[in-house]
Amino acid sequence: MRRPAGGRGPRALTPTERVRRLRRRTTALFALTSAVGLVAMAAFAVRSDDARWRDQLDRTMDGDTSWAIGLLETGEDGRLDTNALAETMGTGCPPLSVLSVTPTAAGTGDPRLVVEHAPARPCLSVPAADVRAVAAAAVRAGDAAAFDRRATDGEPVRLFAMPFFAPDAGEDDPPQGAVVTMTATSDQAADHRRLFWLVTAGCALLVAVSAAVGHLLSGRAVRPALSVLGQQEAFLADAAHDLRTPAASLRTLAETALRGETDSTDVLRRTLRLAEGMGRLVDGLLTRARLMSGTATLAREPLRLDQLVEAVVAEAPVGGHRVTVRAEESVRAVANLLGNALAHGHLPGVPAEVRIGVGRDGSVTVEDAGPGLPPEVAGALFERFRSGAGSTGLGLSIASWVAHAHGGTLTADRGDLGGARFVLRLPAAP
């Protein structure tokens, strides 16, 4: 895909940013899944409650209309008689109305209804058209019918109609009429609204909790990846920082040799030293990276610290510098600070004087007669890239990390020789 002329494409995300974006998407997906499930259950609960309270009202009104139908009588002339109903039960509350089908409309698809009885002072009053509509629905269906309407004062009510049949009606005969009753639904509707808002608030709270838990779980899931990426970035930064100087020196030597400005033997000798130093540096960086990532495990073994220090001093490129070792018998873990003292523990042109002491308490003291610690880096001496003396700034940080990896400490202060003094303390073996 070509980039538009004169424009800039989107910035490529780093691996760490991609992992964090994956965490955010995982959190969003977790919250969305929870929200869909909770909303579905909430909708089912609200609809069930809505159907439940209507069903309860319908059962109550079904009992009222059934009792009223049982009190209806038919006169000798075949006309409907509602006197027994009016005398036996009060029809004002709940309001009971009796509507009959006119003979001319009987058996037709659209029955004409006549009010045979209506309460004189009902506790609820609705438009007559609504009463006729629910009665007509019950007559057409031959079964109970219920509508939700509004009373004349605006209060919500539920209308219920039950059809009744003539005493000698057959199975296929149409209803003779319908009994209509009604009840207020304000309390039930208020309870239903209260339940709706409680369920809504509960769902919102649960979705928020689900999002928080999802964010926490996704964070725990991607934490190893972020840790590995951080270690990788630290390794790359260390390698790039520490290899920049020897690589530049190798390039300078090669350019000098190509121009013929120096003896080739000397160039090869210096190149070999640089290559050996780079090899040791790369080995140290790789070892540290493997240990920090857990690829390799740190094996702690008891060692003769005094003998190991003497061996390190014997192998170190001391040159014209003077190194004195005072060691007492001890069995400890070890770390190396001699190279730092030889490189920085003397003034320019003056041979270094380094004293190394190995104590019975598991401590190694490295003192030099150099200029001492730079004040600007004294508080961050063991951080990466903070030596402040023209070096890569990784040697002391690696030494400090090795000390802590073995359960020890590495401290620095001013020594008796006037320069820096580093004290490495390691735990004693049992």
CSV table of C-alpha atoms in Angstrom, one decimal:
chain,number,residue,atom,x,y,z
A,1,MET,CA,0.0,0.0,0.0
A,2,ARG,CA,1.5,3.3,-1.0
A,3,ARG,CA,1.7,6.2,1.3
A,4,PRO,CA,0.0,9.4,0.1
A,5,ALA,CA,2.3,11.9,-1.4
A,6,GLY,CA,3.3,14.7,1.0
A,7,GLY,CA,1.7,12.9,3.9
A,8,ARG,CA,2.8,10.7,6.8
A,9,GLY,CA,1.6,7.2,7.4
A,10,PRO,CA,0.4,6.1,10.9
A,11,ARG,CA,3.2,5.6,13.4
A,12,ALA,CA,4.1,2.0,13.9
A,13,LEU,CA,3.3,0.7,17.4
A,14,THR,CA,6.1,-0.7,19.6
A,15,PRO,CA,5.7,-4.2,20.9
A,16,THR,CA,4.9,-2.9,24.3
A,17,GLU,CA,2.2,-0.6,22.9
A,18,ARG,CA,0.7,-3.5,21.0
A,19,VAL,CA,0.6,-5.6,24.2
A,20,ARG,CA,-1.1,-2.8,26.1
A,21,ARG,CA,-3.6,-2.2,23.2
A,22,LEU,CA,-4.3,-6.0,23.4
A,23,ARG,CA,-5.0,-5.6,27.1
A,24,ARG,CA,-7.4,-2.7,26.5
A,25,ARG,CA,-9.2,-4.7,23.9
A,26,THR,CA,-9.4,-7.8,26.1
A,27,THR,CA,-10.8,-5.7,28.9
A,28,ALA,CA,-13.4,-4.2,26.5
A,29,LEU,CA,-14.4,-7.6,25.2
A,30,PHE,CA,-14.7,-9.0,28.7
A,31,ALA,CA,-16.9,-6.1,29.7
A,32,LEU,CA,-19.0,-6.3,26.5
A,33,THR,CA,-19.6,-10.0,27.0
A,34,SER,CA,-20.6,-9.5,30.6
A,35,ALA,CA,-22.8,-6.5,29.6
A,36,VAL,CA,-24.6,-8.6,26.9
A,37,GLY,CA,-25.3,-11.4,29.4
A,38,LEU,CA,-26.4,-9.1,32.1
A,39,VAL,CA,-28.7,-7.0,29.8
A,40,ALA,CA,-30.3,-10.2,28.5
A,41,MET,CA,-31.0,-11.5,32.0
A,42,ALA,CA,-32.2,-8.1,33.2
A,43,ALA,CA,-34.6,-7.8,30.2
A,44,PHE,CA,-35.9,-11.3,31.0
A,45,ALA,CA,-36.4,-10.4,34.7
A,46,VAL,CA,-38.2,-7.1,33.8
A,47,ARG,CA,-40.5,-8.8,31.3
A,48,SER,CA,-41.2,-11.6,33.7
A,49,ASP,CA,-42.1,-9.2,36.4
A,50,ASP,CA,-44.3,-7.2,34.0
A,51,ALA,CA,-46.2,-10.3,33.0
A,52,ARG,CA,-46.4,-11.5,36.6
A,53,TRP,CA,-48.2,-8.6,38.1
A,54,ARG,CA,-50.6,-8.4,35.1
A,55,ASP,CA,-51.3,-12.1,35.5
A,56,GLN,CA,-52.0,-11.6,39.2
A,57,LEU,CA,-54.5,-8.8,38.5
A,58,ASP,CA,-56.2,-10.9,35.7
A,59,ARG,CA,-56.7,-13.8,38.1
A,60,THR,CA,-58.2,-11.5,40.7
A,61,MET,CA,-60.6,-9.9,38.1
A,62,ASP,CA,-61.3,-13.4,36.7
A,63,GLY,CA,-62.7,-14.4,40.1
A,64,ASP,CA,-64.8,-11.3,40.3
A,65,THR,CA,-66.3,-11.6,36.9
A,66,SER,CA,-66.9,-15.4,37.3
A,67,TRP,CA,-68.8,-14.8,40.5
A,68,ALA,CA,-70.8,-12.0,38.8
A,69,ILE,CA,-71.6,-14.3,35.8
A,70,GLY,CA,-73.0,-16.9,38.3
A,71,LEU,CA,-75.5,-14.3,39.6
A,72,LEU,CA,-76.9,-13.4,36.2
A,73,GLU,CA,-80.4,-14.8,35.4
A,74,THR,CA,-82.5,-15.0,32.3
A,75,GLY,CA,-86.2,-14.0,32.6
A,76,GLU,CA,-89.2,-16.0,31.1
A,77,ASP,CA,-89.1,-13.7,28.1
A,78,GLY,CA,-85.4,-14.6,27.5
A,79,ARG,CA,-84.1,-11.2,28.5
A,80,LEU,CA,-81.1,-10.9,30.8
A,81,ASP,CA,-81.9,-10.1,34.5
A,82,THR,CA,-79.2,-8.4,36.5
A,83,ASN,CA,-81.2,-7.7,39.7
A,84,ALA,CA,-79.8,-10.6,41.6
A,85,LEU,CA,-76.3,-9.4,40.8
A,86,ALA,CA,-77.0,-5.9,41.9
A,87,GLU,CA,-78.7,-7.0,45.1
A,88,THR,CA,-76.1,-9.7,46.1
A,89,MET,CA,-72.8,-7.9,45.5
A,90,GLY,CA,-71.8,-4.2,45.4
A,91,THR,CA,-70.8,-3.5,41.9
A,92,GLY,CA,-69.3,-0.1,42.6
A,93,CYS,CA,-65.8,-1.2,43.7
A,94,PRO,CA,-64.5,-3.0,41.8
A,95,PRO,CA,-66.7,-1.6,39.1
A,96,LEU,CA,-68.7,-4.4,37.4
A,97,SER,CA,-70.6,-3.7,34.1
A,98,VAL,CA,-72.7,-6.1,32.2
A,99,LEU,CA,-73.1,-5.8,28.4
A,100,SER,CA,-75.2,-8.0,26.2
A,101,VAL,CA,-75.2,-8.7,22.5
A,102,THR,CA,-78.3,-7.3,20.7
A,103,PRO,CA,-80.3,-10.0,18.9
A,104,THR,CA,-79.7,-8.3,15.5
A,105,ALA,CA,-75.9,-8.5,15.9
A,106,ALA,CA,-75.8,-12.0,17.4
A,107,GLY,CA,-73.7,-14.3,15.3
A,108,THR,CA,-72.1,-11.5,13.3
A,109,GLY,CA,-68.4,-10.7,13.2
A,110,ASP,CA,-68.8,-7.3,14.8
A,111,PRO,CA,-71.2,-7.5,17.8
A,112,ARG,CA,-73.3,-4.6,18.9
A,113,LEU,CA,-73.3,-4.4,22.7
A,114,VAL,CA,-75.9,-2.9,25.0
A,115,VAL,CA,-75.1,-2.0,28.6
A,116,GLU,CA,-77.5,-4.0,30.8
A,117,HIS,CA,-75.9,-2.9,34.1
A,118,ALA,CA,-73.4,-0.3,35.2
A,119,PRO,CA,-72.5,0.9,38.7
A,120,ALA,CA,-74.0,4.2,39.7
A,121,ARG,CA,-71.0,5.4,41.7
A,122,PRO,CA,-67.9,3.4,40.6
A,123,CYS,CA,-64.6,3.8,42.3
A,124,LEU,CA,-63.0,4.0,38.9
A,125,SER,CA,-64.4,5.6,35.8
A,126,VAL,CA,-63.2,5.0,32.2
A,127,PRO,CA,-64.6,6.1,28.9
A,128,ALA,CA,-67.6,4.0,27.7
A,129,ALA,CA,-65.8,3.3,24.5
A,130,ASP,CA,-63.0,1.5,26.3
A,131,VAL,CA,-65.6,-0.7,28.2
A,132,ARG,CA,-67.3,-1.6,25.0
A,133,ALA,CA,-64.0,-2.4,23.3
A,134,VAL,CA,-62.8,-4.9,25.9
A,135,ALA,CA,-66.2,-6.5,26.0
A,136,ALA,CA,-66.4,-6.8,22.2
A,137,ALA,CA,-62.9,-8.4,22.2
A,138,ALA,CA,-64.1,-11.0,24.8
A,139,VAL,CA,-67.3,-11.7,22.8
A,140,ARG,CA,-65.4,-12.1,19.5
A,141,ALA,CA,-62.8,-14.4,21.1
A,142,GLY,CA,-65.2,-16.3,23.2
A,143,ASP,CA,-62.7,-16.0,26.0
A,144,ALA,CA,-61.4,-13.5,28.5
A,145,ALA,CA,-59.8,-10.3,27.3
A,146,ALA,CA,-57.8,-7.6,29.1
A,147,PHE,CA,-56.6,-4.1,28.1
A,148,ASP,CA,-54.5,-1.5,29.7
A,149,ARG,CA,-56.2,1.9,29.6
A,150,ARG,CA,-56.4,5.2,31.5
A,151,ALA,CA,-59.2,6.3,33.8
A,152,THR,CA,-60.9,9.6,33.2
A,153,ASP,CA,-58.7,11.2,35.9
A,154,GLY,CA,-55.6,9.9,34.1
A,155,GLU,CA,-54.8,7.0,36.5
A,156,PRO,CA,-53.6,3.8,34.8
A,157,VAL,CA,-56.2,0.9,35.0
A,158,ARG,CA,-56.5,-2.6,33.6
A,159,LEU,CA,-59.9,-3.6,32.1
A,160,PHE,CA,-60.9,-7.3,32.1
A,161,ALA,CA,-63.9,-8.8,30.3
A,162,MET,CA,-65.3,-12.3,30.6
A,163,PRO,CA,-67.9,-13.6,28.1
A,164,PHE,CA,-71.1,-15.4,29.3
A,165,PHE,CA,-73.4,-17.7,27.5
A,166,ALA,CA,-77.2,-18.4,27.6
A,167,PRO,CA,-78.2,-21.3,29.9
A,168,ASP,CA,-79.3,-23.5,27.0
A,169,ALA,CA,-76.4,-22.5,24.6
A,170,GLY,CA,-74.6,-25.2,22.7
A,171,GLU,CA,-70.9,-25.6,22.1
A,172,ASP,CA,-71.0,-23.6,18.9
A,173,ASP,CA,-73.4,-20.9,20.1
A,174,PRO,CA,-71.9,-17.3,20.4
A,175,PRO,CA,-71.6,-15.5,23.8
A,176,GLN,CA,-74.7,-13.8,25.1
A,177,GLY,CA,-72.6,-10.9,26.4
A,178,ALA,CA,-69.7,-10.0,28.7
A,179,VAL,CA,-69.0,-8.8,32.2
A,180,VAL,CA,-66.4,-6.1,32.5
A,181,THR,CA,-64.4,-5.1,35.6
A,182,MET,CA,-61.4,-2.9,36.1
A,183,THR,CA,-58.7,-2.2,38.7
A,184,ALA,CA,-56.1,0.6,39.2
A,185,THR,CA,-52.5,-0.4,38.4
A,186,SER,CA,-50.7,2.6,39.8
A,187,ASP,CA,-49.0,0.7,42.7
A,188,GLN,CA,-48.1,-2.2,40.5
A,189,ALA,CA,-46.7,0.1,37.8
A,190,ALA,CA,-44.6,2.0,40.4
A,191,ASP,CA,-43.2,-1.3,41.8
A,192,HIS,CA,-42.4,-2.4,38.3
A,193,ARG,CA,-40.6,0.9,37.5
A,194,ARG,CA,-38.7,0.6,40.8
A,195,LEU,CA,-37.6,-2.9,39.9
A,196,PHE,CA,-36.6,-1.7,36.4
A,197,TRP,CA,-34.3,1.0,37.8
A,198,LEU,CA,-32.8,-1.3,40.4
A,199,VAL,CA,-32.0,-3.9,37.8
A,200,THR,CA,-30.6,-1.2,35.5
A,201,ALA,CA,-28.4,0.2,38.3
A,202,GLY,CA,-27.3,-3.3,39.3
A,203,CYS,CA,-26.4,-4.2,35.7
A,204,ALA,CA,-24.4,-1.0,35.4
A,205,LEU,CA,-22.5,-1.7,38.6
A,206,LEU,CA,-21.9,-5.3,37.6
A,207,VAL,CA,-20.6,-4.2,34.2
A,208,ALA,CA,-18.2,-1.7,35.9
A,209,VAL,CA,-17.0,-4.4,38.3
A,210,SER,CA,-16.7,-6.8,35.4
A,211,ALA,CA,-14.6,-4.3,33.4
A,212,ALA,CA,-12.4,-3.7,36.5
A,213,VAL,CA,-11.9,-7.4,37.0
A,214,GLY,CA,-11.3,-7.9,33.3
A,215,HIS,CA,-8.7,-5.2,33.3
A,216,LEU,CA,-7.0,-6.7,36.3
A,217,LEU,CA,-7.0,-10.2,34.8
A,218,SER,CA,-5.8,-9.0,31.4
A,219,GLY,CA,-3.1,-7.1,33.2
A,220,ARG,CA,-2.0,-10.3,35.0
A,221,ALA,CA,-2.1,-12.1,31.7
A,222,VAL,CA,0.1,-9.7,29.8
A,223,ARG,CA,2.4,-8.9,32.7
A,224,PRO,CA,4.9,-11.7,31.7
A,225,ALA,CA,4.9,-10.4,28.1
A,226,LEU,CA,5.5,-6.9,29.2
A,227,SER,CA,8.3,-8.1,31.5
A,228,VAL,CA,10.0,-10.0,28.7
A,229,LEU,CA,9.6,-7.0,26.4
A,230,GLY,CA,11.1,-4.7,29.1
A,231,GLN,CA,14.0,-7.1,29.5
A,232,GLN,CA,14.5,-7.2,25.8
A,233,GLU,CA,14.5,-3.4,25.5
A,234,ALA,CA,16.9,-3.1,28.4
A,235,PHE,CA,19.2,-5.7,26.8
A,236,LEU,CA,19.1,-4.0,23.5
A,237,ALA,CA,19.8,-0.6,25.2
A,238,ASP,CA,22.7,-2.1,27.1
A,239,ALA,CA,24.2,-3.8,24.1
A,240,ALA,CA,23.8,-0.8,21.8
A,241,HIS,CA,25.3,1.5,24.5
A,242,ASP,CA,28.2,-0.7,25.4
A,243,LEU,CA,29.1,-1.8,21.9
A,244,ARG,CA,29.0,1.6,20.3
A,245,THR,CA,32.5,2.7,21.5
A,246,PRO,CA,34.4,-0.5,20.5
A,247,ALA,CA,32.5,-0.7,17.2
A,248,ALA,CA,33.6,2.9,16.5
A,249,SER,CA,37.1,2.0,17.4
A,250,LEU,CA,37.2,-1.0,15.1
A,251,ARG,CA,35.9,1.2,12.3
A,252,THR,CA,38.6,3.8,13.0
A,253,LEU,CA,41.3,1.1,13.0
A,254,ALA,CA,40.0,-0.3,9.7
A,255,GLU,CA,40.0,3.1,8.1
A,256,THR,CA,43.5,3.8,9.4
A,257,ALA,CA,44.8,0.5,8.0
A,258,LEU,CA,43.2,1.1,4.6
A,259,ARG,CA,44.9,4.5,4.4
A,260,GLY,CA,48.2,2.9,5.3
A,261,GLU,CA,48.9,5.4,8.1
A,262,THR,CA,50.0,2.7,10.7
A,263,ASP,CA,51.7,-0.6,10.9
A,264,SER,CA,49.3,-3.5,10.0
A,265,THR,CA,50.7,-5.6,12.8
A,266,ASP,CA,49.8,-3.0,15.4
A,267,VAL,CA,46.4,-2.6,13.8
A,268,LEU,CA,45.7,-6.3,14.0
A,269,ARG,CA,46.9,-6.5,17.6
A,270,ARG,CA,44.6,-3.6,18.6
A,271,THR,CA,41.8,-5.1,16.6
A,272,LEU,CA,42.2,-8.4,18.4
A,273,ARG,CA,42.1,-6.7,21.8
A,274,LEU,CA,39.0,-4.9,20.9
A,275,ALA,CA,37.4,-8.1,19.5
A,276,GLU,CA,38.2,-10.0,22.7
A,277,GLY,CA,36.8,-7.2,24.8
A,278,MET,CA,33.6,-7.1,22.7
A,279,GLY,CA,33.3,-10.8,23.0
A,280,ARG,CA,33.6,-10.7,26.8
A,281,LEU,CA,31.1,-7.8,26.9
A,282,VAL,CA,28.6,-9.7,24.7
A,283,ASP,CA,29.0,-12.8,26.8
A,284,GLY,CA,28.3,-10.9,30.0
A,285,LEU,CA,25.3,-9.1,28.5
A,286,LEU,CA,23.8,-12.4,27.2
A,287,THR,CA,24.4,-14.1,30.6
A,288,ARG,CA,22.7,-11.3,32.5
A,289,ALA,CA,19.8,-11.2,30.0
A,290,ARG,CA,19.3,-15.0,30.4
A,291,LEU,CA,19.4,-14.8,34.1
A,292,MET,CA,16.9,-11.9,34.3
A,293,SER,CA,14.5,-13.5,31.9
A,294,GLY,CA,14.6,-16.8,33.7
A,295,THR,CA,15.9,-18.7,30.7
A,296,ALA,CA,18.9,-19.6,32.8
A,297,THR,CA,18.8,-20.1,36.6
A,298,LEU,CA,21.3,-18.7,39.0
A,299,ALA,CA,23.2,-21.5,40.7
A,300,ARG,CA,24.6,-20.4,44.0
A,301,GLU,CA,27.7,-22.4,45.1
A,302,PRO,CA,30.1,-21.8,47.9
A,303,LEU,CA,33.5,-20.6,46.7
A,304,ARG,CA,36.8,-19.6,48.2
A,305,LEU,CA,36.4,-15.9,47.8
A,306,ASP,CA,40.1,-15.1,48.5
A,307,GLN,CA,41.3,-17.6,45.9
A,308,LEU,CA,38.9,-16.4,43.3
A,309,VAL,CA,39.9,-12.8,43.9
A,310,GLU,CA,43.6,-13.7,43.5
A,311,ALA,CA,42.8,-15.6,40.3
A,312,VAL,CA,40.9,-12.6,38.9
A,313,VAL,CA,43.7,-10.3,39.7
A,314,ALA,CA,46.2,-12.6,38.1
A,315,GLU,CA,44.1,-12.7,34.9
A,316,ALA,CA,43.4,-8.9,34.8
A,317,PRO,CA,45.3,-6.7,32.3
A,318,VAL,CA,47.1,-4.8,35.1
A,319,GLY,CA,49.8,-3.3,32.9
A,320,GLY,CA,51.9,-0.8,34.7
A,321,HIS,CA,49.3,-0.4,37.5
A,322,ARG,CA,49.9,-1.8,41.0
A,323,VAL,CA,47.4,-4.0,42.7
A,324,THR,CA,47.7,-5.3,46.3
A,325,VAL,CA,45.6,-8.1,47.6
A,326,ARG,CA,45.1,-8.8,51.3
A,327,ALA,CA,42.9,-11.8,51.8
A,328,GLU,CA,41.8,-13.8,54.8
A,329,GLU,CA,40.3,-17.3,54.6
A,330,SER,CA,36.6,-17.2,53.7
A,331,VAL,CA,34.0,-19.1,51.7
A,332,ARG,CA,31.7,-16.7,49.8
A,333,ALA,CA,30.0,-15.8,46.5
A,334,VAL,CA,32.0,-13.3,44.3
A,335,ALA,CA,31.7,-10.2,42.1
A,336,ASN,CA,34.3,-8.3,40.3
A,337,LEU,CA,35.2,-4.6,40.7
A,338,LEU,CA,38.9,-4.6,39.7
A,339,GLY,CA,38.3,-3.5,36.1
A,340,ASN,CA,36.5,-0.4,37.3
A,341,ALA,CA,39.3,0.6,39.7
A,342,LEU,CA,42.0,0.0,37.0
A,343,ALA,CA,40.1,2.1,34.5
A,344,HIS,CA,39.1,5.1,36.6
A,345,GLY,CA,41.0,4.8,39.9
A,346,HIS,CA,44.0,7.0,38.9
A,347,LEU,CA,44.8,10.4,37.4
A,348,PRO,CA,45.7,10.6,33.7
A,349,GLY,CA,49.3,9.5,33.1
A,350,VAL,CA,49.7,8.1,36.7
A,351,PRO,CA,49.7,4.3,37.3
A,352,ALA,CA,46.8,3.2,39.4
A,353,GLU,CA,47.2,2.0,42.9
A,354,VAL,CA,44.5,-0.5,43.9
A,355,ARG,CA,44.1,-2.3,47.1
A,356,ILE,CA,41.8,-5.3,47.4
A,357,GLY,CA,40.8,-6.8,50.8
A,358,VAL,CA,38.9,-10.0,51.4
A,359,GLY,CA,37.5,-10.2,55.0
A,360,ARG,CA,36.2,-13.1,57.0
A,361,ASP,CA,32.7,-11.5,57.1
A,362,GLY,CA,32.3,-12.2,53.3
A,363,SER,CA,33.3,-8.7,52.1
A,364,VAL,CA,35.5,-7.6,49.3
A,365,THR,CA,36.9,-4.1,49.5
A,366,VAL,CA,38.4,-2.4,46.4
A,367,GLU,CA,40.1,0.9,47.0
A,368,ASP,CA,42.0,3.1,44.6
A,369,ALA,CA,43.9,6.4,44.7
A,370,GLY,CA,42.1,8.1,42.0
A,371,PRO,CA,40.0,11.3,41.9
A,372,GLY,CA,37.1,9.7,43.8
A,373,LEU,CA,33.4,9.6,43.0
A,374,PRO,CA,31.9,12.3,40.7
A,375,PRO,CA,29.5,14.3,42.9
A,376,GLU,CA,26.9,14.5,40.1
A,377,VAL,CA,26.5,10.7,40.0
A,378,ALA,CA,27.1,9.8,43.6
A,379,GLY,CA,23.4,9.2,44.2
A,380,ALA,CA,22.8,7.1,41.1
A,381,LEU,CA,26.2,5.4,40.8
A,382,PHE,CA,24.8,1.9,40.2
A,383,GLU,CA,22.2,2.9,37.6
A,384,ARG,CA,22.8,2.1,34.0
A,385,PHE,CA,24.6,4.7,31.9
A,386,ARG,CA,25.3,6.9,35.0
A,387,SER,CA,29.1,6.5,35.5
A,388,GLY,CA,29.9,10.1,34.5
A,389,ALA,CA,33.5,9.2,33.8
A,390,GLY,CA,33.5,8.6,30.1
A,391,SER,CA,32.7,4.9,30.3
A,392,THR,CA,29.6,3.0,29.2
A,393,GLY,CA,28.1,3.1,32.7
A,394,LEU,CA,27.2,-0.6,32.7
A,395,GLY,CA,30.1,-2.1,34.7
A,396,LEU,CA,28.9,-0.9,38.2
A,397,SER,CA,25.3,-1.6,37.4
A,398,ILE,CA,26.1,-5.2,36.4
A,399,ALA,CA,28.2,-5.6,39.5
A,400,SER,CA,25.4,-4.3,41.7
A,401,TRP,CA,22.9,-6.6,40.1
A,402,VAL,CA,25.1,-9.6,40.6
A,403,ALA,CA,25.6,-8.7,44.2
A,404,HIS,CA,21.8,-8.5,44.8
A,405,ALA,CA,21.3,-11.7,42.8
A,406,HIS,CA,23.5,-13.5,45.3
A,407,GLY,CA,21.7,-11.9,48.3
A,408,GLY,CA,24.5,-9.4,48.9
A,409,THR,CA,25.0,-5.6,48.7
A,410,LEU,CA,27.4,-3.2,46.9
A,411,THR,CA,28.2,0.2,48.4
A,412,ALA,CA,30.6,3.0,47.6
A,413,ASP,CA,32.3,5.8,49.6
A,414,ARG,CA,35.6,7.6,49.9
A,415,GLY,CA,38.6,5.4,50.7
A,416,ASP,CA,41.7,5.8,52.8
A,417,LEU,CA,43.8,6.3,49.7
A,418,GLY,CA,41.8,9.4,48.7
A,419,GLY,CA,39.9,7.7,45.9
A,420,ALA,CA,36.8,5.6,45.7
A,421,ARG,CA,36.2,2.5,47.9
A,422,PHE,CA,33.7,-0.2,46.9
A,423,VAL,CA,32.6,-2.7,49.4
A,424,LEU,CA,30.9,-5.9,48.2
A,425,ARG,CA,29.3,-8.0,51.0
A,426,LEU,CA,28.0,-11.5,50.3
A,427,PRO,CA,26.1,-13.9,52.6
A,428,ALA,CA,28.1,-16.5,54.3
A,429,ALA,CA,27.5,-20.2,53.3
A,430,PRO,CA,26.1,-22.4,56.0
